[in-house]
Amino acid sequence: MTQLKNLKIAIVGAGAAGHLTAAALKKNCANVDVTIIYDPATPTIGVGESLGWGAPSFFKNTLGMTNEFKWLKASGSTFKYAVVMQNWHEEDYEKFYFAAPFAPSLRALTKSVWDGAEDSKYQVKNNEPNVYSLLLHLASQGQIDLMDLQQYACEYWWFAKKQKFHVDRQRQWLTSNHRGYAYHINAGRIADIVWESVGQPAGVNLIAQRVRTPVLDNDGNIEYLLLDNEEKFYADLYIDASGFARPLCKQMDYEFEPLDEYFNDSAIVGQHKFNSYSEYNAESLLCGMKHGWRFSAPTQGRNGNGYLFNSRIFDQEDQLIDEFVEKTGYTDINFKRLKWKPGYYKNSFVGNCIALGLSSGISEAFDANSFSATL
């Protein structure tokens, strides 16, 4: 068996997934040889850039990028406090907020809930609050609305709704920051920042060559990658982080589970440039539309937008754009069309190859914050 210190890993794809993976591996396993191989002619999709609630822990603890104020600004990224649902029930544009699940700070809960509870059974005892019993008790007394529990269970609901920042002018945290917030990242720029801050200093190698094809051995494993310049690149472990291209996975014995019968397979996407600071917010918007749903993920200076739909049911792109402009008022977006095959690989680790991120599959872009359904 190959010793860890001699392990050679090739990652195909230099988007956010490829660079984050390479940096994490090399930062925490210094003796492993890690190389990113990418096609310089392939652009990053970089439209919807909303990360899940575990992102801060990954950036801080795994990558060592602890100064958020530095790298967020440099990469054009922002904080995310909530996912907002709109118009999923009739023609209703009132926002419904989903904040980080069950990540309250004791201070915020004590001030907003427990001080108003009269029944001593539900008071804080020995700093061991029973959040669920308390909220259900207050709901039974008609003191809170069960349809909007997040406002009582997580202070980030308040920050999202009021558009306030959770850090004071002295850069001191105002809240518990354990899994309470996430990020909206600029996918193109974050890859460069991670490379400059972590990957390159740690010793990650970078090869700007398209992978022409993986060459397999008699056991169906990858023996080497044949690059456009005729170079043969040998490694012990290969990671396909190329998104929908999947140049490695498509040549190996991966079994794909299609989900086209159930989920959207297309989107029109583009970026809107903010005209004023009033357009900034700290929420990922998911809004129901006539033929599907749309998203908005804000970063510094602009937001990424998309209208998701099922092309087998409706495929009139001009009508989709007209409806999008009518609902948003955005007239500056240069839309491009994306199409994919909904589904996932039943096993994302086959032989000596790992399918990572979008290469592994996607059930529905609605799930793209964390790919929970696919994983």
Short mmCIF file of C-alpha atoms in Angstrom, two decimals:
data_model
loop_
_atom_site.label_atom_id
_atom_site.label_comp_id
_atom_site.label_asym_id
_atom_site.label_seq_id
_atom_site.Cartn_x
_atom_site.Cartn_y
_atom_site.Cartn_z
CA MET A 1 0.00 0.00 0.00
CA THR A 2 1.24 3.47 -0.88
CA GLN A 3 2.40 5.36 2.20
CA LEU A 4 0.59 8.64 2.87
CA LYS A 5 3.80 10.66 2.61
CA ASN A 6 4.35 9.33 -0.90
CA LEU A 7 0.76 9.74 -2.05
CA LYS A 8 0.32 11.67 -5.28
CA ILE A 9 -3.09 13.23 -5.93
CA ALA A 10 -4.31 14.78 -9.19
CA ILE A 11 -7.34 17.09 -9.09
CA VAL A 12 -8.97 17.88 -12.43
CA GLY A 13 -10.71 21.26 -12.39
CA ALA A 14 -9.61 24.65 -11.05
CA GLY A 15 -12.95 26.04 -9.94
CA ALA A 16 -13.88 26.65 -6.32
CA ALA A 17 -14.29 22.90 -5.62
CA GLY A 18 -10.89 22.02 -7.05
CA HIS A 19 -8.97 24.76 -5.27
CA LEU A 20 -10.74 24.30 -1.94
CA THR A 21 -10.05 20.55 -2.02
CA ALA A 22 -6.42 20.95 -3.02
CA ALA A 23 -5.75 23.59 -0.37
CA ALA A 24 -7.46 21.54 2.35
CA LEU A 25 -5.47 18.40 1.47
CA LYS A 26 -2.09 20.09 1.25
CA LYS A 27 -2.66 22.32 4.28
CA ASN A 28 -3.45 19.34 6.50
CA CYS A 29 -1.31 16.62 4.86
CA ALA A 30 1.93 18.39 4.05
CA ASN A 31 3.70 15.25 2.78
CA VAL A 32 1.06 14.53 0.14
CA ASP A 33 1.80 15.69 -3.40
CA VAL A 34 -1.24 17.59 -4.76
CA THR A 35 -1.58 18.88 -8.33
CA ILE A 36 -4.50 20.74 -9.94
CA ILE A 37 -4.83 20.15 -13.69
CA TYR A 38 -7.24 22.40 -15.54
CA ASP A 39 -8.26 23.61 -18.97
CA PRO A 40 -7.48 27.37 -19.11
CA ALA A 41 -10.11 27.79 -21.84
CA THR A 42 -12.96 26.60 -19.59
CA PRO A 43 -14.59 29.43 -17.60
CA THR A 44 -16.05 29.07 -14.10
CA ILE A 45 -19.87 29.02 -14.06
CA GLY A 46 -19.90 31.34 -11.04
CA VAL A 47 -23.56 32.33 -10.83
CA GLY A 48 -25.19 31.05 -7.66
CA GLU A 49 -22.60 31.16 -4.92
CA SER A 50 -24.45 30.41 -1.68
CA LEU A 51 -22.63 28.13 0.78
CA GLY A 52 -24.03 25.99 3.59
CA TRP A 53 -23.78 26.61 7.33
CA GLY A 54 -20.63 24.53 7.74
CA ALA A 55 -18.59 26.85 5.49
CA PRO A 56 -17.14 29.13 8.22
CA SER A 57 -15.78 26.14 10.14
CA PHE A 58 -14.19 24.77 6.95
CA PHE A 59 -12.54 28.07 6.03
CA LYS A 60 -11.32 28.76 9.56
CA ASN A 61 -10.42 25.32 10.91
CA THR A 62 -9.50 23.37 7.78
CA LEU A 63 -7.98 26.07 5.58
CA GLY A 64 -6.74 28.33 8.36
CA MET A 65 -8.37 31.41 6.77
CA THR A 66 -9.42 32.93 10.09
CA ASN A 67 -9.44 36.61 9.10
CA GLU A 68 -12.81 36.81 7.37
CA PHE A 69 -12.61 40.57 6.97
CA LYS A 70 -9.51 40.15 4.84
CA TRP A 71 -10.44 37.32 2.50
CA LEU A 72 -14.14 38.21 2.12
CA LYS A 73 -13.23 41.67 0.83
CA ALA A 74 -10.40 40.41 -1.37
CA SER A 75 -12.61 37.78 -3.01
CA GLY A 76 -15.71 39.93 -3.40
CA SER A 77 -17.66 37.67 -1.02
CA THR A 78 -20.14 38.49 1.74
CA PHE A 79 -21.82 37.06 4.83
CA LYS A 80 -25.02 35.02 4.54
CA TYR A 81 -27.50 34.90 7.42
CA ALA A 82 -30.54 33.18 5.97
CA VAL A 83 -32.28 31.48 3.07
CA VAL A 84 -35.45 33.34 2.15
CA MET A 85 -38.50 31.76 0.54
CA GLN A 86 -40.96 33.83 -1.48
CA ASN A 87 -44.07 33.17 -3.53
CA TRP A 88 -44.22 29.41 -3.00
CA HIS A 89 -47.84 29.59 -1.86
CA GLU A 90 -50.16 31.46 -4.19
CA GLU A 91 -49.07 34.95 -5.32
CA ASP A 92 -47.53 35.87 -1.98
CA TYR A 93 -44.30 37.88 -1.86
CA GLU A 94 -43.94 38.03 1.91
CA LYS A 95 -40.53 36.69 2.89
CA PHE A 96 -40.17 33.55 4.99
CA TYR A 97 -36.74 33.25 6.62
CA PHE A 98 -34.78 30.07 7.25
CA ALA A 99 -31.82 30.87 9.48
CA ALA A 100 -29.12 28.45 10.59
CA PRO A 101 -30.89 25.43 12.10
CA PHE A 102 -30.76 25.26 15.89
CA ALA A 103 -27.74 27.55 16.29
CA PRO A 104 -28.92 30.02 18.93
CA SER A 105 -26.71 31.88 21.33
CA LEU A 106 -27.72 31.61 24.99
CA ARG A 107 -27.56 35.37 25.32
CA ALA A 108 -30.01 36.04 22.49
CA LEU A 109 -32.42 33.33 23.62
CA THR A 110 -32.36 34.54 27.21
CA LYS A 111 -33.14 38.11 26.23
CA SER A 112 -35.79 37.36 23.63
CA VAL A 113 -37.59 34.37 25.13
CA TRP A 114 -36.84 33.22 28.65
CA ASP A 115 -37.34 36.54 30.37
CA GLY A 116 -40.97 36.40 29.26
CA ALA A 117 -41.67 32.84 30.39
CA GLU A 118 -43.58 32.68 33.65
CA ASP A 119 -43.62 28.94 34.17
CA SER A 120 -40.52 28.10 36.21
CA LYS A 121 -40.49 24.64 34.62
CA TYR A 122 -39.13 26.21 31.45
CA GLN A 123 -36.59 28.59 32.98
CA VAL A 124 -32.86 28.11 32.49
CA LYS A 125 -31.48 25.71 35.07
CA ASN A 126 -27.75 25.16 35.52
CA ASN A 127 -27.16 26.69 32.08
CA GLU A 128 -28.92 23.73 30.45
CA PRO A 129 -31.86 25.23 28.53
CA ASN A 130 -34.47 22.98 26.95
CA VAL A 131 -35.05 25.00 23.77
CA TYR A 132 -37.63 22.72 22.20
CA SER A 133 -39.83 22.32 25.30
CA LEU A 134 -39.75 26.04 25.90
CA LEU A 135 -40.74 26.99 22.37
CA LEU A 136 -43.55 24.43 22.27
CA HIS A 137 -44.80 25.66 25.63
CA LEU A 138 -44.84 29.29 24.47
CA ALA A 139 -46.59 28.26 21.25
CA SER A 140 -49.28 26.42 23.26
CA GLN A 141 -49.88 29.64 25.18
CA GLY A 142 -50.28 31.60 21.94
CA GLN A 143 -47.17 33.66 22.65
CA ILE A 144 -45.27 32.69 19.49
CA ASP A 145 -46.15 31.56 15.99
CA LEU A 146 -45.09 28.00 15.18
CA MET A 147 -44.85 29.00 11.52
CA ASP A 148 -41.97 31.37 12.29
CA LEU A 149 -39.98 29.65 15.02
CA GLN A 150 -36.65 30.69 13.54
CA GLN A 151 -37.03 34.21 14.88
CA TYR A 152 -37.06 32.78 18.41
CA ALA A 153 -34.44 30.07 17.93
CA CYS A 154 -31.68 31.94 16.08
CA GLU A 155 -30.62 35.56 16.29
CA TYR A 156 -29.41 35.52 12.69
CA TRP A 157 -33.05 35.61 11.66
CA TRP A 158 -33.13 39.10 13.13
CA PHE A 159 -29.89 40.17 11.44
CA ALA A 160 -31.19 38.96 8.06
CA LYS A 161 -34.61 40.57 8.41
CA LYS A 162 -33.28 43.89 9.73
CA GLN A 163 -30.21 43.87 7.45
CA LYS A 164 -27.83 44.43 10.35
CA PHE A 165 -24.24 43.25 10.74
CA HIS A 166 -23.25 40.81 13.51
CA VAL A 167 -19.94 42.57 14.18
CA ASP A 168 -19.53 45.96 15.88
CA ARG A 169 -17.25 48.80 14.79
CA GLN A 170 -14.41 47.31 16.83
CA ARG A 171 -14.82 44.03 14.93
CA GLN A 172 -16.11 42.21 17.98
CA TRP A 173 -18.66 39.43 17.51
CA LEU A 174 -22.14 40.28 18.72
CA THR A 175 -23.35 36.69 18.57
CA SER A 176 -22.36 33.08 18.89
CA ASN A 177 -20.72 32.36 15.52
CA HIS A 178 -20.88 28.56 15.65
CA ARG A 179 -22.73 27.46 12.49
CA GLY A 180 -24.89 30.55 12.73
CA TYR A 181 -24.02 32.08 9.39
CA ALA A 182 -22.45 31.19 6.04
CA TYR A 183 -21.06 33.00 3.00
CA HIS A 184 -22.04 34.19 -0.44
CA ILE A 185 -18.83 33.70 -2.41
CA ASN A 186 -17.69 35.01 -5.76
CA ALA A 187 -16.85 31.59 -7.19
CA GLY A 188 -14.31 32.84 -9.71
CA ARG A 189 -12.38 35.08 -7.34
CA ILE A 190 -12.51 32.78 -4.31
CA ALA A 191 -10.53 30.15 -6.22
CA ASP A 192 -7.74 32.69 -6.80
CA ILE A 193 -7.78 33.87 -3.17
CA VAL A 194 -7.63 30.31 -1.79
CA TRP A 195 -4.78 29.53 -4.17
CA GLU A 196 -2.81 32.64 -3.18
CA SER A 197 -3.55 32.38 0.56
CA VAL A 198 -3.36 28.63 1.17
CA GLY A 199 -2.76 26.42 -1.86
CA GLN A 200 0.36 27.99 -3.32
CA PRO A 201 2.12 28.62 0.05
CA ALA A 202 1.34 25.03 1.09
CA GLY A 203 2.89 23.66 -2.11
CA VAL A 204 -0.06 22.77 -4.37
CA ASN A 205 1.09 22.37 -8.00
CA LEU A 206 -0.83 23.86 -10.92
CA ILE A 207 -0.83 22.60 -14.53
CA ALA A 208 -2.74 24.59 -17.17
CA GLN A 209 -3.50 21.78 -19.60
CA ARG A 210 -6.73 20.17 -20.72
CA VAL A 211 -7.07 16.49 -19.90
CA ARG A 212 -7.54 14.78 -23.24
CA THR A 213 -8.47 11.44 -21.69
CA PRO A 214 -7.74 9.22 -18.71
CA VAL A 215 -5.95 6.02 -19.69
CA LEU A 216 -7.17 3.00 -17.71
CA ASP A 217 -5.27 -0.12 -16.68
CA ASN A 218 -6.59 -3.69 -16.90
CA ASP A 219 -8.42 -3.36 -13.57
CA GLY A 220 -10.39 -0.29 -14.68
CA ASN A 221 -8.36 2.14 -12.59
CA ILE A 222 -6.76 5.28 -14.01
CA GLU A 223 -3.14 4.58 -14.93
CA TYR A 224 -2.37 8.12 -16.08
CA LEU A 225 -3.94 11.23 -17.59
CA LEU A 226 -3.07 12.10 -21.17
CA LEU A 227 -2.85 15.89 -21.45
CA ASP A 228 -3.22 18.09 -24.53
CA ASN A 229 0.55 18.61 -24.71
CA GLU A 230 1.00 14.80 -24.92
CA GLU A 231 2.31 14.65 -21.34
CA LYS A 232 1.34 11.60 -19.30
CA PHE A 233 0.49 12.53 -15.72
CA TYR A 234 0.68 9.70 -13.20
CA ALA A 235 -0.92 9.78 -9.73
CA ASP A 236 -2.16 7.40 -7.04
CA LEU A 237 -5.52 9.10 -6.53
CA TYR A 238 -7.53 11.14 -9.03
CA ILE A 239 -10.30 13.62 -8.17
CA ASP A 240 -12.75 14.80 -10.81
CA ALA A 241 -13.80 18.31 -9.74
CA SER A 242 -14.61 19.51 -13.25
CA GLY A 243 -18.34 20.11 -12.77
CA PHE A 244 -20.64 18.78 -15.46
CA ALA A 245 -17.74 17.94 -17.80
CA ARG A 246 -16.66 14.83 -15.81
CA PRO A 247 -13.79 13.78 -18.10
CA LEU A 248 -12.61 11.12 -15.63
CA CYS A 249 -15.91 9.76 -14.37
CA LYS A 250 -17.33 9.30 -17.86
CA GLN A 251 -14.52 6.91 -18.75
CA MET A 252 -14.81 4.78 -15.62
CA ASP A 253 -17.33 2.35 -14.21
CA TYR A 254 -19.57 4.91 -12.49
CA GLU A 255 -23.27 4.10 -12.23
CA PHE A 256 -25.48 7.17 -12.74
CA GLU A 257 -28.92 7.43 -11.13
CA PRO A 258 -31.02 9.71 -13.38
CA LEU A 259 -33.63 11.98 -11.84
CA ASP A 260 -34.86 13.76 -14.97
CA GLU A 261 -38.42 12.64 -14.33
CA TYR A 262 -38.62 14.69 -11.16
CA PHE A 263 -36.34 17.74 -11.26
CA ASN A 264 -35.50 20.82 -13.28
CA ASP A 265 -32.80 20.38 -15.92
CA SER A 266 -32.22 23.90 -17.21
CA ALA A 267 -31.62 27.50 -16.18
CA ILE A 268 -31.09 30.94 -17.60
CA VAL A 269 -28.45 32.66 -15.47
CA GLY A 270 -26.65 35.98 -15.23
CA GLN A 271 -25.40 38.74 -12.97
CA HIS A 272 -27.04 42.01 -11.97
CA LYS A 273 -24.81 44.92 -10.99
CA PHE A 274 -26.00 46.78 -7.91
CA ASN A 275 -26.87 50.43 -8.44
CA SER A 276 -26.79 51.40 -4.76
CA TYR A 277 -25.98 50.05 -1.31
CA SER A 278 -29.70 49.56 -0.66
CA GLU A 279 -29.62 46.49 -2.91
CA TYR A 280 -27.22 44.63 -0.63
CA ASN A 281 -28.60 41.97 1.69
CA ALA A 282 -27.40 38.90 3.56
CA GLU A 283 -29.85 36.30 2.31
CA SER A 284 -30.10 33.71 -0.45
CA LEU A 285 -33.43 34.26 -2.16
CA LEU A 286 -35.47 31.35 -3.58
CA CYS A 287 -38.64 32.62 -5.25
CA GLY A 288 -41.43 30.66 -6.90
CA MET A 289 -42.15 31.58 -10.54
CA LYS A 290 -44.73 30.62 -13.14
CA HIS A 291 -42.58 27.91 -14.76
CA GLY A 292 -40.17 27.04 -11.94
CA TRP A 293 -38.28 29.18 -9.47
CA ARG A 294 -35.52 31.78 -9.40
CA PHE A 295 -32.61 32.47 -7.09
CA SER A 296 -30.53 35.48 -6.12
CA ALA A 297 -27.17 35.18 -4.32
CA PRO A 298 -25.62 38.59 -3.50
CA THR A 299 -21.90 39.26 -3.41
CA GLN A 300 -19.97 42.53 -3.40
CA GLY A 301 -21.25 44.84 -6.10
CA ARG A 302 -23.64 42.41 -7.77
CA ASN A 303 -25.78 39.32 -7.35
CA GLY A 304 -25.92 36.05 -9.22
CA ASN A 305 -29.36 35.18 -10.59
CA GLY A 306 -31.01 32.24 -12.24
CA TYR A 307 -34.43 31.02 -13.37
CA LEU A 308 -34.66 27.23 -13.00
CA PHE A 309 -37.14 25.27 -15.12
CA ASN A 310 -37.85 21.88 -16.65
CA SER A 311 -37.22 22.08 -20.40
CA ARG A 312 -39.40 19.02 -21.04
CA ILE A 313 -42.42 20.92 -19.70
CA PHE A 314 -41.71 24.50 -20.83
CA ASP A 315 -38.88 25.78 -22.99
CA GLN A 316 -39.80 29.27 -24.23
CA GLU A 317 -36.70 31.19 -23.15
CA ASP A 318 -37.99 34.61 -24.24
CA GLN A 319 -41.07 34.22 -22.03
CA LEU A 320 -38.91 33.16 -19.07
CA ILE A 321 -36.73 36.25 -19.46
CA ASP A 322 -39.78 38.52 -19.77
CA GLU A 323 -41.25 37.12 -16.55
CA PHE A 324 -37.91 37.44 -14.74
CA VAL A 325 -37.53 41.11 -15.75
CA GLU A 326 -41.13 41.83 -14.79
CA LYS A 327 -40.67 40.36 -11.29
CA THR A 328 -37.21 41.78 -10.56
CA GLY A 329 -36.91 44.97 -12.60
CA TYR A 330 -33.41 43.85 -13.67
CA THR A 331 -32.81 44.90 -17.28
CA ASP A 332 -29.00 44.66 -17.29
CA ILE A 333 -28.55 40.87 -17.19
CA ASN A 334 -26.89 39.16 -20.12
CA PHE A 335 -28.47 35.74 -19.72
CA LYS A 336 -26.79 32.50 -20.69
CA ARG A 337 -28.39 29.07 -20.84
CA LEU A 338 -27.31 26.12 -18.71
CA LYS A 339 -28.52 22.55 -19.09
CA TRP A 340 -27.64 19.43 -17.13
CA LYS A 341 -28.84 15.91 -16.48
CA PRO A 342 -30.38 15.69 -12.99
CA GLY A 343 -29.04 12.75 -11.04
CA TYR A 344 -26.04 11.48 -9.18
CA TYR A 345 -23.46 8.72 -9.15
CA LYS A 346 -24.52 5.93 -6.80
CA ASN A 347 -20.94 5.58 -5.64
CA SER A 348 -18.76 8.69 -5.84
CA PHE A 349 -15.52 6.76 -5.15
CA VAL A 350 -14.78 4.20 -7.88
CA GLY A 351 -11.38 2.54 -8.17
CA ASN A 352 -8.80 5.25 -7.66
CA CYS A 353 -11.07 8.13 -8.68
CA ILE A 354 -13.36 10.40 -6.63
CA ALA A 355 -16.24 12.40 -8.14
CA LEU A 356 -16.43 15.67 -6.21
CA GLY A 357 -19.03 18.46 -6.14
CA LEU A 358 -21.07 18.86 -9.31
CA SER A 359 -19.08 16.03 -10.88
CA SER A 360 -20.73 13.72 -8.36
CA GLY A 361 -24.18 14.92 -9.40
CA ILE A 362 -26.96 17.32 -8.58
CA SER A 363 -30.57 16.48 -7.90
CA GLU A 364 -31.89 20.04 -8.07
CA ALA A 365 -30.19 23.44 -7.84
CA PHE A 366 -32.56 24.23 -4.95
CA ASP A 367 -30.26 21.96 -2.93
CA ALA A 368 -27.02 23.58 -4.11
CA ASN A 369 -26.21 25.25 -0.77
CA SER A 370 -24.98 21.93 0.56
CA PHE A 371 -25.86 19.21 -2.01
CA SER A 372 -27.52 17.37 0.88
CA ALA A 373 -29.84 15.30 -1.29
CA THR A 374 -27.03 14.27 -3.64
CA LEU A 375 -24.67 13.41 -0.81
#
